[in-house]
PDB file of C-alpha atoms in Angstrom:
ATOM      1  CA  MET A 222      -8.310 142.005 -87.938  1.00 43.00           C
ATOM      2  CA  SER A 223      -6.830 145.386 -88.203  1.00 42.00           C
ATOM      3  CA  GLY A 224      -3.127 146.158 -88.110  1.00 44.00           C
ATOM      4  CA  SER A 225      -3.555 148.391 -85.084  1.00 42.00           C
ATOM      5  CA  SER A 226      -2.425 147.149 -81.697  1.00 44.00           C
ATOM      6  CA  THR A 227      -5.141 149.219 -79.981  1.00 42.00           C
ATOM      7  CA  PRO A 228      -7.483 146.919 -78.104  1.00 41.00           C
ATOM      8  CA  GLU A 229     -11.086 146.891 -79.106  1.00 46.00           C
ATOM      9  CA  PRO A 230     -13.736 148.060 -76.583  1.00 48.00           C
ATOM     10  CA  THR A 231     -15.314 145.347 -74.485  1.00 47.00           C
ATOM     11  CA  PRO A 232     -18.246 144.178 -76.517  1.00 47.00           C
ATOM     12  CA  ALA A 233     -21.808 144.516 -75.235  1.00 47.00           C
ATOM     13  CA  VAL A 234     -24.706 142.440 -76.364  1.00 43.00           C
ATOM     14  CA  THR A 235     -26.852 143.760 -79.245  1.00 42.00           C
ATOM     15  CA  GLU A 236     -30.056 143.357 -77.282  1.00 46.00           C
ATOM     16  CA  PRO A 237     -29.391 143.568 -73.597  1.00 46.00           C
ATOM     17  CA  GLY A 238     -31.356 141.094 -71.492  1.00 46.00           C
ATOM     18  CA  ARG A 239     -32.276 139.054 -74.411  1.00 45.00           C
ATOM     19  CA  GLY A 240     -30.513 135.935 -73.264  1.00 46.00           C
ATOM     20  CA  ARG A 241     -32.792 135.617 -70.185  1.00 52.00           C
ATOM     21  CA  LEU A 242     -33.591 132.023 -69.584  1.00 56.00           C
ATOM     22  CA  ARG A 243     -37.187 130.724 -69.928  1.00 69.00           C
ATOM     23  CA  MET A 244     -36.472 128.725 -66.804  1.00 66.00           C
ATOM     24  CA  GLN A 245     -35.457 131.786 -64.828  1.00 68.00           C
ATOM     25  CA  PRO A 246     -37.947 131.258 -61.953  1.00 70.00           C
ATOM     26  CA  ALA A 247     -36.508 127.723 -61.429  1.00 68.00           C
ATOM     27  CA  VAL A 248     -32.942 129.005 -61.572  1.00 67.00           C
ATOM     28  CA  ASP A 249     -33.787 131.785 -59.088  1.00 66.00           C
ATOM     29  CA  ALA A 250     -35.367 129.287 -56.690  1.00 65.00           C
ATOM     30  CA  ALA A 251     -32.301 127.086 -56.790  1.00 63.00           C
ATOM     31  CA  MET A 252     -30.022 130.100 -56.175  1.00 67.00           C
ATOM     32  CA  ARG A 253     -32.143 131.348 -53.296  1.00 61.00           C
ATOM     33  CA  THR A 254     -31.871 127.849 -51.747  1.00 65.00           C
ATOM     34  CA  LEU A 255     -28.178 127.454 -52.213  1.00 61.00           C
ATOM     35  CA  LEU A 256     -27.398 131.026 -51.049  1.00 64.00           C
ATOM     36  CA  ARG A 257     -29.286 130.417 -47.829  1.00 69.00           C
ATOM     37  CA  SER A 258     -27.726 126.955 -47.184  1.00 66.00           C
ATOM     38  CA  PRO A 259     -24.356 125.904 -45.753  1.00 66.00           C
ATOM     39  CA  LEU A 260     -23.112 125.512 -49.342  1.00 62.00           C
ATOM     40  CA  HIS A 261     -23.593 129.326 -49.932  1.00 62.00           C
ATOM     41  CA  ARG A 262     -19.825 129.659 -50.266  1.00 66.00           C
ATOM     42  CA  LEU A 263     -20.049 128.191 -53.813  1.00 63.00           C
ATOM     43  CA  LEU A 264     -21.817 131.385 -54.978  1.00 63.00           C
ATOM     44  CA  SER A 265     -21.908 133.996 -52.227  1.00 65.00           C
ATOM     45  CA  ALA A 266     -18.752 135.762 -53.435  1.00 78.00           C
ATOM     46  CA  LYS A 267     -20.790 137.090 -56.340  1.00 84.00           C
ATOM     47  CA  LEU A 268     -24.395 136.603 -55.523  1.00 88.00           C
ATOM     48  CA  LEU A 269     -26.753 137.656 -52.676  1.00 91.00           C
ATOM     49  CA  VAL A 270     -30.511 137.553 -52.119  1.00 91.00           C
ATOM     50  CA  ILE A 271     -32.279 140.833 -51.736  1.00 94.00           C
ATOM     51  CA  THR A 272     -35.808 140.563 -50.193  1.00 92.00           C
ATOM     52  CA  VAL A 273     -38.426 143.309 -50.903  1.00 93.00           C
ATOM     53  CA  THR A 274     -42.110 143.615 -50.255  1.00 92.00           C
ATOM     54  CA  GLY A 275     -44.419 144.700 -53.046  1.00 90.00           C
ATOM     55  CA  ARG A 276     -45.738 148.167 -52.483  1.00 88.00           C
ATOM     56  CA  THR A 277     -49.269 147.347 -53.699  1.00 90.00           C
ATOM     57  CA  THR A 278     -49.511 143.481 -53.435  1.00 92.00           C
ATOM     58  CA  GLY A 279     -47.707 143.048 -50.123  1.00 91.00           C
ATOM     59  CA  ARG A 280     -46.095 140.056 -51.635  1.00 92.00           C
ATOM     60  CA  VAL A 281     -42.538 139.205 -50.609  1.00 90.00           C
ATOM     61  CA  TYR A 282     -39.949 138.879 -53.386  1.00 90.00           C
ATOM     62  CA  ALA A 283     -36.600 137.282 -52.734  1.00 89.00           C
ATOM     63  CA  ASN A 284     -34.329 138.046 -55.725  1.00 89.00           C
ATOM     64  CA  PRO A 285     -30.854 136.554 -56.190  1.00 90.00           C
ATOM     65  CA  VAL A 286     -28.700 139.282 -57.706  1.00 91.00           C
ATOM     66  CA  GLY A 287     -25.056 139.765 -58.630  1.00 92.00           C
ATOM     67  CA  TYR A 288     -22.998 142.264 -56.752  1.00 95.00           C
ATOM     68  CA  VAL A 289     -19.539 143.636 -56.393  1.00 96.00           C
ATOM     69  CA  GLU A 290     -17.946 144.995 -53.191  1.00 95.00           C
ATOM     70  CA  SER A 291     -16.447 148.461 -53.330  1.00 96.00           C
ATOM     71  CA  GLY A 292     -15.413 150.736 -50.516  1.00 94.00           C
ATOM     72  CA  GLY A 293     -17.557 148.904 -47.896  1.00 94.00           C
ATOM     73  CA  ALA A 294     -20.597 149.018 -50.105  1.00 97.00           C
ATOM     74  CA  LEU A 295     -22.174 146.351 -52.323  1.00 98.00           C
ATOM     75  CA  LEU A 296     -22.981 147.486 -55.833  1.00 98.00           C
ATOM     76  CA  ILE A 297     -25.861 145.965 -57.841  1.00 97.00           C
ATOM     77  CA  GLY A 298     -26.506 146.986 -61.391  1.00 96.00           C
ATOM     78  CA  THR A 299     -30.160 146.405 -62.369  1.00 95.00           C
ATOM     79  CA  ALA A 300     -33.041 147.476 -64.500  1.00 93.00           C
ATOM     80  CA  ALA A 301     -35.317 144.969 -62.726  1.00 91.00           C
ATOM     81  CA  ASN A 302     -38.562 146.041 -61.128  1.00 90.00           C
ATOM     82  CA  TRP A 303     -37.754 144.785 -57.599  1.00 92.00           C
ATOM     83  CA  ARG A 304     -35.837 148.046 -56.981  1.00 93.00           C
ATOM     84  CA  ARG A 305     -39.083 149.947 -57.177  1.00 92.00           C
ATOM     85  CA  ASN A 306     -40.237 148.185 -54.010  1.00 93.00           C
ATOM     86  CA  LEU A 307     -37.346 149.665 -51.885  1.00 94.00           C
ATOM     87  CA  ARG A 308     -38.909 152.043 -49.432  1.00 93.00           C
ATOM     88  CA  PRO A 309     -37.220 155.357 -48.644  1.00 93.00           C
ATOM     89  CA  GLY A 310     -35.815 155.445 -45.145  1.00 93.00           C
ATOM     90  CA  GLU A 311     -36.302 151.757 -44.530  1.00 93.00           C
ATOM     91  CA  PRO A 312     -33.510 149.170 -44.658  1.00 95.00           C
ATOM     92  CA  VAL A 313     -33.791 146.169 -47.056  1.00 96.00           C
ATOM     93  CA  ARG A 314     -33.270 142.592 -46.018  1.00 95.00           C
ATOM     94  CA  ILE A 315     -30.413 140.672 -47.653  1.00 96.00           C
ATOM     95  CA  THR A 316     -28.912 137.211 -47.352  1.00 89.00           C
ATOM     96  CA  TRP A 317     -25.152 137.854 -47.914  1.00 91.00           C
ATOM     97  CA  ARG A 318     -22.422 135.288 -47.312  1.00 88.00           C
ATOM     98  CA  GLY A 319     -25.042 132.891 -45.768  1.00 84.00           C
ATOM     99  CA  ARG A 320     -26.273 135.378 -43.170  1.00 88.00           C
ATOM    100  CA  ASP A 321     -29.508 137.377 -43.014  1.00 91.00           C
ATOM    101  CA  ARG A 322     -29.006 141.078 -42.262  1.00 95.00           C
ATOM    102  CA  LEU A 323     -30.441 144.501 -42.976  1.00 97.00           C
ATOM    103  CA  ALA A 324     -28.794 146.936 -45.381  1.00 98.00           C
ATOM    104  CA  ASP A 325     -29.267 150.658 -45.906  1.00 97.00           C
ATOM    105  CA  TRP A 326     -29.468 151.516 -49.564  1.00 97.00           C
ATOM    106  CA  ASP A 327     -29.402 154.296 -52.110  1.00 96.00           C
ATOM    107  CA  ILE A 328     -30.015 154.316 -55.837  1.00 97.00           C
ATOM    108  CA  ILE A 329     -27.553 155.931 -58.300  1.00 97.00           C
ATOM    109  CA  THR A 330     -29.206 157.143 -61.477  1.00 96.00           C
ATOM    110  CA  GLY A 331     -27.367 160.073 -62.941  1.00 95.00           C
ATOM    111  CA  GLU A 332     -24.812 159.480 -65.671  1.00 96.00           C
ATOM    112  CA  ALA A 333     -22.003 161.413 -63.896  1.00 97.00           C
ATOM    113  CA  GLU A 334     -22.582 159.673 -60.682  1.00 97.00           C
ATOM    114  CA  ILE A 335     -23.068 156.140 -61.953  1.00 98.00           C
ATOM    115  CA  ALA A 336     -20.104 155.987 -64.350  1.00 97.00           C
ATOM    116  CA  GLU A 337     -17.444 155.078 -61.887  1.00 97.00           C
ATOM    117  CA  PRO A 338     -19.551 152.585 -59.925  1.00 97.00           C
ATOM    118  CA  TYR A 339     -20.494 150.932 -63.132  1.00 96.00           C
ATOM    119  CA  ARG A 340     -16.972 150.773 -64.299  1.00 97.00           C
ATOM    120  CA  ILE A 341     -16.042 149.034 -61.022  1.00 97.00           C
ATOM    121  CA  LEU A 342     -18.947 146.661 -61.447  1.00 96.00           C
ATOM    122  CA  ILE A 343     -18.117 145.711 -65.028  1.00 95.00           C
ATOM    123  CA  THR A 344     -14.398 145.401 -64.287  1.00 96.00           C
ATOM    124  CA  SER A 345     -15.186 142.859 -61.603  1.00 93.00           C
ATOM    125  CA  ASN A 346     -18.080 141.236 -63.385  1.00 89.00           C
ATOM    126  CA  PRO A 347     -17.806 141.460 -67.196  1.00 91.00           C
ATOM    127  CA  THR A 348     -20.762 139.158 -67.596  1.00 88.00           C
ATOM    128  CA  HIS A 349     -23.037 141.757 -66.110  1.00 89.00           C
ATOM    129  CA  GLY A 350     -21.714 144.355 -68.597  1.00 92.00           C
ATOM    130  CA  ARG A 351     -22.591 142.110 -71.488  1.00 91.00           C
ATOM    131  CA  PHE A 352     -26.092 141.481 -70.042  1.00 89.00           C
ATOM    132  CA  ALA A 353     -26.633 145.182 -69.384  1.00 93.00           C
ATOM    133  CA  GLY A 354     -25.264 146.233 -72.755  1.00 95.00           C
ATOM    134  CA  ILE A 355     -22.488 148.292 -71.260  1.00 97.00           C
ATOM    135  CA  GLY A 356     -18.843 147.723 -72.027  1.00 96.00           C
ATOM    136  CA  LEU A 357     -15.501 149.429 -71.323  1.00 96.00           C
ATOM    137  CA  ASN A 358     -13.416 151.421 -73.686  1.00 96.00           C
ATOM    138  CA  PRO A 359      -9.806 150.343 -74.498  1.00 96.00           C
ATOM    139  CA  ASP A 360      -8.456 152.716 -71.796  1.00 96.00           C
ATOM    140  CA  GLY A 361     -10.679 150.965 -69.160  1.00 95.00           C
ATOM    141  CA  SER A 362     -13.224 153.772 -68.919  1.00 96.00           C
ATOM    142  CA  ILE A 363     -16.941 153.104 -69.194  1.00 97.00           C
ATOM    143  CA  ASN A 364     -18.472 153.406 -72.687  1.00 97.00           C
ATOM    144  CA  ARG A 365     -20.631 156.480 -72.104  1.00 97.00           C
ATOM    145  CA  ASP A 366     -22.826 155.855 -75.193  1.00 98.00           C
ATOM    146  CA  GLN A 367     -23.685 152.387 -73.949  1.00 98.00           C
ATOM    147  CA  LEU A 368     -24.155 153.666 -70.397  1.00 98.00           C
ATOM    148  CA  ARG A 369     -26.575 156.377 -71.645  1.00 98.00           C
ATOM    149  CA  ALA A 370     -28.596 153.763 -73.542  1.00 97.00           C
ATOM    150  CA  ALA A 371     -28.720 151.546 -70.475  1.00 97.00           C
ATOM    151  CA  LEU A 372     -29.844 154.489 -68.325  1.00 97.00           C
ATOM    152  CA  GLN A 373     -32.583 155.227 -70.800  1.00 97.00           C
ATOM    153  CA  ARG A 374     -33.777 151.557 -70.427  1.00 96.00           C
ATOM    154  CA  GLY A 375     -34.003 152.067 -66.645  1.00 96.00           C
ATOM    155  CA  THR A 376     -30.659 150.679 -65.459  1.00 96.00           C
ATOM    156  CA  VAL A 377     -29.448 151.968 -62.121  1.00 97.00           C
ATOM    157  CA  ILE A 378     -26.922 151.048 -59.423  1.00 97.00           C
ATOM    158  CA  VAL A 379     -28.437 149.988 -56.083  1.00 98.00           C
ATOM    159  CA  ARG A 380     -25.699 150.589 -53.548  1.00 98.00           C
ATOM    160  CA  LEU A 381     -26.109 148.640 -50.275  1.00 98.00           C
ATOM    161  CA  HIS A 382     -24.477 149.364 -46.938  1.00 98.00           C
ATOM    162  CA  PRO A 383     -24.890 146.126 -44.890  1.00 97.00           C
ATOM    163  CA  ARG A 384     -25.442 146.533 -41.150  1.00 96.00           C
ATOM    164  CA  PRO A 385     -23.603 144.212 -38.773  1.00 90.00           C
ATOM    165  CA  PRO A 386     -25.433 140.824 -38.280  1.00 82.00           C
ATOM    166  CA  GLN A 387     -27.904 140.748 -35.416  1.00 75.00           C
TER     167      GLN A 387
END
């Protein structure tokens, strides 16, 4: 312990994504079921289901993902492959707060553009920051070195703009 009262940066994991569960498919299935049930309130403040269709396979993938609300948008930090199945100009299906709806989307990839949304995401969901390997500096700003490394690993922010329920 140092004699300085300066807080240490928020730690990030040494190997991001390494803690992924071997039982992830079973956990995802349970989350999908719960998020689409009347019990969704237990998790829907932090999780939603995003449904995409594979570009080449045509297979439907329903992925439970963590999100943070900011300025009327839903921010999802991810390096997962499901985002590659988002189709330009087409809305994506989501189950959010127990209701199915469409959402328009955009992907944020540039360091300058992604820094503030990622800071908001990590401030609200520090667990995501540890998983992504991105922390905050003592002043609350995003750790740019960790952010750059995550961007090189394919991390992006998917920003959703939910449409009103039908």
